[in-house]
Coordinates of C-alpha atoms in Angstrom, one line a residue:
M1 CA 17.4 154.8 -61.6
Y2 CA 18.7 155.8 -58.2
V3 CA 19.4 159.5 -58.1
C4 CA 19.5 160.8 -54.5
S5 CA 19.1 158.9 -51.2
G6 CA 17.1 160.3 -48.2
F7 CA 20.4 161.2 -46.5
A8 CA 21.6 163.0 -49.6
R9 CA 18.4 165.1 -49.7
T10 CA 18.7 166.0 -46.1
A11 CA 22.4 166.9 -46.4
C12 CA 21.7 169.0 -49.5
F13 CA 18.9 170.9 -47.7
A14 CA 21.1 171.4 -44.7
L15 CA 24.0 172.7 -46.8
L16 CA 21.8 175.1 -48.7
G17 CA 20.3 176.3 -45.5
A18 CA 23.8 177.0 -44.2
V19 CA 24.7 178.8 -47.4
S20 CA 21.6 181.0 -47.0
L21 CA 22.7 181.9 -43.5
C22 CA 26.2 182.8 -44.8
S23 CA 24.6 185.0 -47.5
T24 CA 22.4 186.8 -45.0
E25 CA 25.0 187.3 -42.3
A26 CA 28.7 186.8 -43.2
R27 CA 29.6 185.9 -39.6
A28 CA 26.6 183.6 -38.9
L29 CA 28.9 180.6 -38.6
D30 CA 31.4 182.3 -36.4
L31 CA 30.0 180.6 -33.4
L32 CA 33.0 180.6 -31.1
G33 CA 34.9 183.5 -32.4
S34 CA 37.8 183.3 -34.9
D35 CA 39.0 180.1 -33.3
F36 CA 36.1 178.1 -34.8
Q37 CA 35.6 177.6 -38.5
L38 CA 32.8 175.8 -40.4
H39 CA 32.9 175.1 -44.1
G40 CA 31.1 172.9 -46.6
F41 CA 30.6 172.1 -50.2
L42 CA 28.1 170.5 -52.6
S43 CA 29.0 168.9 -55.9
L44 CA 26.8 167.4 -58.6
G45 CA 28.1 165.6 -61.7
L46 CA 26.9 164.1 -65.0
V47 CA 28.8 161.3 -66.7
N48 CA 28.4 159.9 -70.2
T49 CA 30.5 157.2 -71.8
T50 CA 30.6 155.8 -75.3
D51 CA 31.2 152.3 -73.9
N52 CA 31.6 150.7 -70.4
N53 CA 30.2 152.3 -67.2
F54 CA 31.9 154.9 -65.0
F55 CA 30.3 156.2 -61.8
G56 CA 27.0 154.5 -62.6
H57 CA 25.2 153.4 -65.8
S58 CA 26.8 155.8 -68.2
D59 CA 27.2 153.7 -71.3
D60 CA 25.3 155.6 -74.1
R61 CA 23.3 157.4 -71.4
I62 CA 23.8 160.1 -68.8
S63 CA 24.6 159.0 -65.2
K64 CA 23.5 161.3 -62.4
D65 CA 25.2 159.0 -59.8
F66 CA 28.2 161.2 -59.0
S67 CA 27.7 163.7 -56.2
E68 CA 29.5 164.8 -53.0
V69 CA 28.3 166.7 -49.9
G70 CA 30.8 167.6 -47.2
V71 CA 30.9 169.7 -44.0
N72 CA 34.1 170.3 -42.1
A73 CA 34.9 172.2 -39.0
S74 CA 38.0 173.1 -37.0
W75 CA 38.3 174.5 -33.5
R76 CA 41.5 176.1 -32.1
L77 CA 41.3 175.1 -28.4
T78 CA 44.7 176.6 -27.5
P79 CA 47.6 177.9 -29.6
E80 CA 49.0 174.4 -29.5
L81 CA 45.8 172.2 -29.8
Q82 CA 43.3 172.1 -32.6
L83 CA 40.3 169.8 -33.3
A84 CA 39.3 169.2 -36.9
A85 CA 36.7 166.9 -38.6
E86 CA 34.8 166.4 -41.8
V87 CA 31.7 164.4 -42.6
L88 CA 31.4 163.4 -46.2
W89 CA 28.5 161.9 -48.2
R90 CA 29.6 160.6 -51.5
R91 CA 27.8 158.8 -54.3
A92 CA 29.9 157.4 -57.1
G93 CA 27.9 154.8 -59.0
D94 CA 27.9 151.5 -57.2
T95 CA 31.4 151.9 -55.8
D96 CA 30.5 154.4 -53.1
D97 CA 27.2 155.4 -51.5
G98 CA 26.8 156.8 -48.0
A99 CA 28.1 159.0 -45.3
R100 CA 31.4 158.6 -43.4
L101 CA 33.7 160.4 -41.1
D102 CA 36.4 161.5 -43.6
Y103 CA 38.7 162.6 -40.9
G104 CA 38.4 163.5 -37.2
L105 CA 41.6 164.4 -35.4
L106 CA 43.3 166.2 -32.6
D107 CA 46.4 168.2 -33.8
W108 CA 49.0 169.1 -31.2
T109 CA 51.8 171.4 -32.3
A110 CA 54.4 170.4 -29.8
W111 CA 57.1 172.8 -31.1
A112 CA 56.8 176.0 -33.1
R113 CA 59.5 178.6 -34.0
E114 CA 60.3 180.8 -37.0
Q115 CA 62.5 178.0 -38.3
G116 CA 59.7 175.5 -38.4
R117 CA 57.3 173.4 -36.3
A118 CA 56.6 169.8 -35.3
G119 CA 53.6 168.0 -33.8
L120 CA 51.3 165.0 -33.6
R121 CA 47.9 164.2 -35.0
M122 CA 45.7 161.5 -33.5
G123 CA 42.4 160.0 -34.6
R124 CA 41.1 159.4 -38.1
I125 CA 43.9 161.0 -40.1
K126 CA 44.2 161.7 -43.9
T127 CA 46.7 159.4 -45.6
S128 CA 49.7 161.1 -47.2
Y129 CA 49.6 159.8 -50.7
G130 CA 51.1 161.9 -53.6
L131 CA 50.3 165.6 -54.0
Y132 CA 46.5 165.5 -53.9
N133 CA 45.2 162.8 -51.6
K134 CA 44.8 164.8 -48.5
T135 CA 42.6 167.3 -50.2
R136 CA 41.0 165.1 -52.9
D137 CA 37.5 165.2 -51.4
V138 CA 37.0 168.9 -51.9
P139 CA 36.2 169.6 -55.6
F140 CA 37.8 173.1 -55.5
T141 CA 41.2 171.7 -54.6
R142 CA 41.3 169.0 -57.3
P143 CA 42.9 170.0 -60.6
S144 CA 40.1 168.2 -62.5
I145 CA 36.8 166.5 -62.0
I146 CA 38.5 163.2 -61.2
L147 CA 42.1 162.9 -60.2
P148 CA 44.6 161.0 -62.4
Q149 CA 43.4 157.4 -62.0
S150 CA 46.8 155.9 -62.5
I151 CA 47.8 157.2 -59.0
Y152 CA 44.5 158.1 -57.2
F153 CA 42.3 155.1 -58.0
D154 CA 38.6 155.9 -57.3
R155 CA 37.8 152.2 -57.4
T156 CA 40.0 151.7 -54.3
R157 CA 39.6 155.1 -52.8
N158 CA 38.4 154.1 -49.4
L159 CA 41.5 152.0 -48.8
T160 CA 43.9 155.0 -49.1
V161 CA 41.9 158.1 -48.2
S162 CA 42.3 157.9 -44.4
A163 CA 43.3 155.7 -41.5
D164 CA 42.7 155.4 -37.7
G165 CA 45.9 156.0 -35.9
A166 CA 48.5 158.7 -35.4
E167 CA 50.9 160.9 -37.5
I168 CA 54.1 162.7 -36.5
Y169 CA 55.0 165.7 -38.6
A170 CA 57.8 168.2 -38.8
E171 CA 58.4 171.3 -41.0
A172 CA 61.5 173.4 -41.5
Y173 CA 61.7 176.8 -43.2
G174 CA 64.8 178.5 -44.6
E175 CA 66.0 180.7 -47.4
A176 CA 66.4 177.7 -49.7
G177 CA 62.8 176.7 -49.2
S178 CA 60.8 174.5 -46.9
L179 CA 61.1 170.8 -46.0
S180 CA 58.3 168.8 -44.5
A181 CA 58.1 165.2 -43.4
S182 CA 55.3 163.0 -41.9
F183 CA 55.2 159.5 -40.6
A184 CA 51.8 157.9 -39.9
Y185 CA 50.8 154.5 -38.5
G186 CA 47.1 153.5 -38.7
L187 CA 44.4 151.1 -39.7
P188 CA 42.9 151.7 -43.2
E189 CA 39.2 151.2 -43.8
T190 CA 38.5 147.6 -44.9
G191 CA 35.0 146.9 -43.6
T192 CA 33.0 147.9 -46.7
D193 CA 32.4 146.3 -50.1
A194 CA 33.9 149.4 -51.6
T195 CA 37.3 148.2 -50.2
K196 CA 36.8 144.5 -50.6
V197 CA 35.4 144.2 -54.2
P198 CA 38.3 145.8 -56.1
L199 CA 40.7 143.5 -54.3
V200 CA 39.0 140.1 -54.5
G201 CA 36.0 140.6 -56.8
L202 CA 32.2 140.6 -56.7
N203 CA 30.0 138.3 -54.6
R204 CA 32.7 137.2 -52.2
P205 CA 31.1 136.1 -48.8
G206 CA 34.3 136.7 -46.8
S207 CA 35.8 139.8 -45.2
M208 CA 39.0 141.8 -45.4
E209 CA 41.1 142.9 -42.4
S210 CA 44.2 145.1 -42.3
S211 CA 47.2 145.3 -40.1
L212 CA 48.6 148.7 -39.0
A213 CA 49.9 150.5 -42.1
P214 CA 53.0 152.7 -42.1
D215 CA 53.0 155.8 -44.3
L216 CA 55.9 158.1 -45.0
Q217 CA 56.0 161.4 -47.0
V218 CA 58.7 164.0 -47.6
I219 CA 58.0 167.3 -49.5
Y220 CA 60.4 170.0 -50.5
E221 CA 59.1 173.4 -51.7
G222 CA 61.4 176.1 -53.2
S223 CA 61.1 179.7 -54.4
G224 CA 57.8 180.3 -52.5
A225 CA 56.2 177.1 -53.6
K226 CA 57.1 177.8 -57.2
Y227 CA 58.2 174.2 -57.4
R228 CA 57.5 171.1 -55.3
L229 CA 59.2 167.8 -55.0
A230 CA 57.7 164.9 -53.0
F231 CA 58.3 161.2 -52.2
T232 CA 55.6 159.0 -50.6
T233 CA 55.7 155.4 -49.6
L234 CA 53.3 153.2 -47.6
R235 CA 52.7 149.5 -46.9
V236 CA 49.3 147.9 -46.6
D237 CA 49.0 144.3 -45.4
L238 CA 45.6 142.8 -45.9
S239 CA 44.2 139.3 -45.0
Y240 CA 41.0 137.7 -46.3
K241 CA 38.8 135.6 -44.1
P242 CA 36.6 133.2 -46.2
G243 CA 32.9 133.1 -45.7
F244 CA 30.4 130.3 -46.0
A245 CA 30.8 128.3 -49.2
D246 CA 33.6 130.5 -50.3
R247 CA 35.7 129.5 -53.3
L248 CA 38.6 131.5 -52.0
Q249 CA 41.0 130.4 -49.2
A250 CA 42.4 132.6 -46.4
G251 CA 44.7 134.7 -48.6
K252 CA 47.0 137.6 -48.0
L253 CA 47.8 140.8 -49.9
R254 CA 50.6 143.2 -49.5
L255 CA 50.6 146.6 -51.4
V256 CA 53.7 148.7 -51.4
P257 CA 53.6 151.8 -53.6
L258 CA 56.5 154.3 -54.1
I259 CA 55.4 157.6 -55.5
F260 CA 57.7 160.4 -56.9
S261 CA 56.0 163.7 -57.4
G262 CA 57.0 167.0 -59.0
Q263 CA 55.3 170.3 -59.7
Y264 CA 56.3 173.7 -61.2
N265 CA 54.1 176.7 -60.8
A266 CA 54.5 179.8 -63.0
E267 CA 52.4 182.9 -63.0
N268 CA 49.8 181.6 -65.5
W269 CA 50.5 177.9 -65.8
S270 CA 51.5 174.8 -63.8
L271 CA 53.1 171.5 -64.8
T272 CA 52.7 168.5 -62.6
G273 CA 53.9 164.9 -62.9
E274 CA 53.8 161.8 -60.7
Y275 CA 55.3 158.4 -61.1
A276 CA 54.5 155.3 -59.1
M277 CA 56.0 151.8 -58.7
R278 CA 53.7 149.4 -56.9
R279 CA 54.8 146.0 -55.7
S280 CA 51.8 143.7 -55.0
T281 CA 52.1 140.3 -53.4
I282 CA 49.1 138.0 -53.5
K283 CA 49.2 134.6 -52.0
E284 CA 47.4 131.7 -50.4
F285 CA 44.0 132.4 -52.0
G286 CA 43.8 129.0 -53.7
P287 CA 43.4 127.8 -57.3
F288 CA 40.5 130.0 -58.1
F289 CA 42.4 133.3 -57.7
Y290 CA 45.3 135.0 -59.5
N291 CA 48.2 134.6 -57.0
G292 CA 51.7 135.9 -57.5
K293 CA 53.9 139.0 -57.4
Q294 CA 53.3 142.0 -59.6
D295 CA 55.3 145.2 -60.2
G296 CA 52.8 147.8 -61.3
Q297 CA 53.7 151.1 -63.0
S298 CA 51.8 154.3 -63.2
Y299 CA 52.5 157.9 -64.2
Y300 CA 50.9 161.1 -65.5
L301 CA 51.9 164.4 -66.9
Q302 CA 49.5 167.3 -66.5
G303 CA 49.5 170.9 -67.6
T304 CA 47.1 173.7 -66.6
Y305 CA 46.9 177.2 -68.0
R306 CA 45.0 180.1 -66.5
L307 CA 43.4 181.8 -69.5
S308 CA 42.0 184.5 -67.2
P309 CA 41.2 184.9 -63.5
Q310 CA 38.0 182.8 -64.1
W311 CA 39.0 180.4 -66.8
E312 CA 41.5 177.5 -66.6
A313 CA 42.3 174.8 -69.2
L314 CA 43.8 171.4 -68.5
L315 CA 45.6 168.8 -70.6
R316 CA 46.8 165.5 -69.2
Y317 CA 48.2 162.1 -70.2
D318 CA 47.7 159.3 -67.7
A319 CA 49.0 155.7 -67.9
Y320 CA 48.5 152.7 -65.7
Y321 CA 49.9 149.1 -66.0
A322 CA 48.9 146.5 -63.4
D323 CA 52.1 144.6 -64.2
K324 CA 55.0 146.2 -66.0
N325 CA 56.2 142.7 -67.1
D326 CA 52.8 142.0 -68.6
R327 CA 51.9 145.4 -69.9
D328 CA 49.3 144.2 -72.5
G329 CA 47.8 141.8 -70.0
Q330 CA 48.2 138.7 -72.3
A331 CA 49.7 136.5 -69.6
F332 CA 46.9 137.5 -67.2
A333 CA 44.2 136.8 -69.9
A334 CA 45.7 133.3 -70.6
A335 CA 45.6 132.5 -66.9
T336 CA 42.2 133.8 -66.0
G337 CA 40.2 134.2 -69.3
V338 CA 39.6 137.9 -68.4
P339 CA 40.4 140.4 -71.2
G340 CA 44.0 141.6 -71.1
F341 CA 43.0 145.2 -71.6
T342 CA 41.5 145.2 -68.1
R343 CA 45.2 145.3 -66.8
F344 CA 46.1 148.7 -68.3
A345 CA 44.7 152.1 -69.2
R346 CA 46.0 155.1 -71.2
D347 CA 43.9 158.3 -70.8
W348 CA 44.2 161.6 -72.7
T349 CA 42.2 164.2 -70.7
L350 CA 41.1 167.7 -71.9
G351 CA 39.3 169.9 -69.3
M352 CA 38.0 173.4 -68.6
R353 CA 37.2 175.1 -65.3
F354 CA 35.1 178.3 -65.0
D355 CA 34.8 180.0 -61.6
V356 CA 31.5 181.8 -61.9
T357 CA 32.1 183.3 -58.5
P358 CA 34.7 182.4 -55.7
Q359 CA 32.0 180.1 -54.3
F360 CA 30.5 178.6 -57.5
M361 CA 32.5 176.5 -60.0
L362 CA 31.6 174.7 -63.3
R363 CA 33.8 172.1 -64.9
A364 CA 33.8 170.1 -68.2
E365 CA 36.0 167.2 -69.1
M366 CA 36.6 164.8 -71.9
H367 CA 38.6 161.5 -71.7
Q368 CA 39.8 159.4 -74.6
I369 CA 40.8 156.0 -73.1
D370 CA 42.6 152.9 -74.3
G371 CA 42.1 150.1 -71.8
A372 CA 39.8 149.3 -68.9
G373 CA 42.2 149.2 -66.0
F374 CA 40.5 152.2 -64.2
L375 CA 37.0 150.7 -64.2
A376 CA 35.2 149.3 -61.2
S377 CA 33.7 145.9 -61.3
Q378 CA 30.6 147.1 -59.3
D379 CA 29.6 149.2 -62.3
N380 CA 30.9 146.6 -64.8
P381 CA 30.1 143.2 -63.4
N382 CA 30.7 141.3 -66.6
P383 CA 34.3 141.8 -67.7
Q384 CA 33.6 140.1 -71.1
A385 CA 31.2 142.9 -72.0
L386 CA 33.9 145.6 -71.6
R387 CA 35.3 147.5 -74.5
R388 CA 39.0 148.4 -74.9
Y389 CA 38.5 151.8 -76.6
W390 CA 36.0 154.3 -75.0
N391 CA 35.4 157.9 -74.3
N392 CA 34.2 159.6 -71.1
F393 CA 32.5 163.0 -70.9
M394 CA 31.9 164.7 -67.6
L395 CA 30.2 167.8 -66.3
Q396 CA 30.3 169.1 -62.7
A397 CA 28.9 172.0 -60.7
S398 CA 30.3 172.7 -57.3
F399 CA 29.4 175.2 -54.5
R400 CA 31.3 176.0 -51.3
F401 CA 30.9 178.1 -48.2

């Protein structure tokens, strides 16, 4: 079984070396004064499922194929200009394996006052998508080992995590709270199988291309971030170019999600919920593909409770329907022969977080799932072998500096 690539081993040793330097001399990474910052993290996970595969071969065995290593840096060139970048190596079963520039941008604050600020980011920018997408790659900023899959799909993660383009942002502060808005225009990543396979299936010889994708988000925070309300929408237009001896024709896909988010933070507990409507238009792929329009529906409700400064418990219900007019997938099954339960998933999650130190975190998570809508075909190439009811058990250890 594949456990760790040569790059992963090199990255792990480099990260551990940097951590040792930090332990020996707290300011060892303060290379250019306080204007330069360097941080990193290392995360290792174990996954076991009663049926189906998730992040590797986990069905009735333990998969070690879930790990993340990241190093990020920021450099304040002037009070108005900042450079920031992160290199991420991620292994998630057969859906993701390798290093990539997660983001790399120039941030120009064109206007700043006590009442707010406004500016422009250019380069590879993080996509605004719900409450967690911009920080989803850092384990310590996620509420759980994996984010709610109804909104933050890991099987199509690369399509929505970042884009090459520009983002205009503005923030306003007042007694009633703060209001922030951003509008981005960029090219999502489409050049890898991790992006192509979830959209058109396995063993397709063609390639995917994307047009510039607009992305709008508005967030309101009140009472010192005690509660947050957000709205996000984007549009992704994709085209498929058939390869040699391809059964598919030159098809087009349009994905337009609308996401409504809310969060309430009390002293010891938080309640978070997000609801998404997704219009998918699929056309011109020919008779060997499922063409048509679909209105997807997703939502989750999540509660966390801080038992002590070191312990936190989580409970979440997460639901996904590929087509709200065919919630059980029976029409899809009749048209394709693929089981209908691959079109939905309902997930009860119970989790626990233990901060051993501010730098070292342990997590455990249990998922009880009805449906296979979250699963990646790279890890489950035969849809007829999938099971509707299954459990997922996960452990994770994370370190940061």
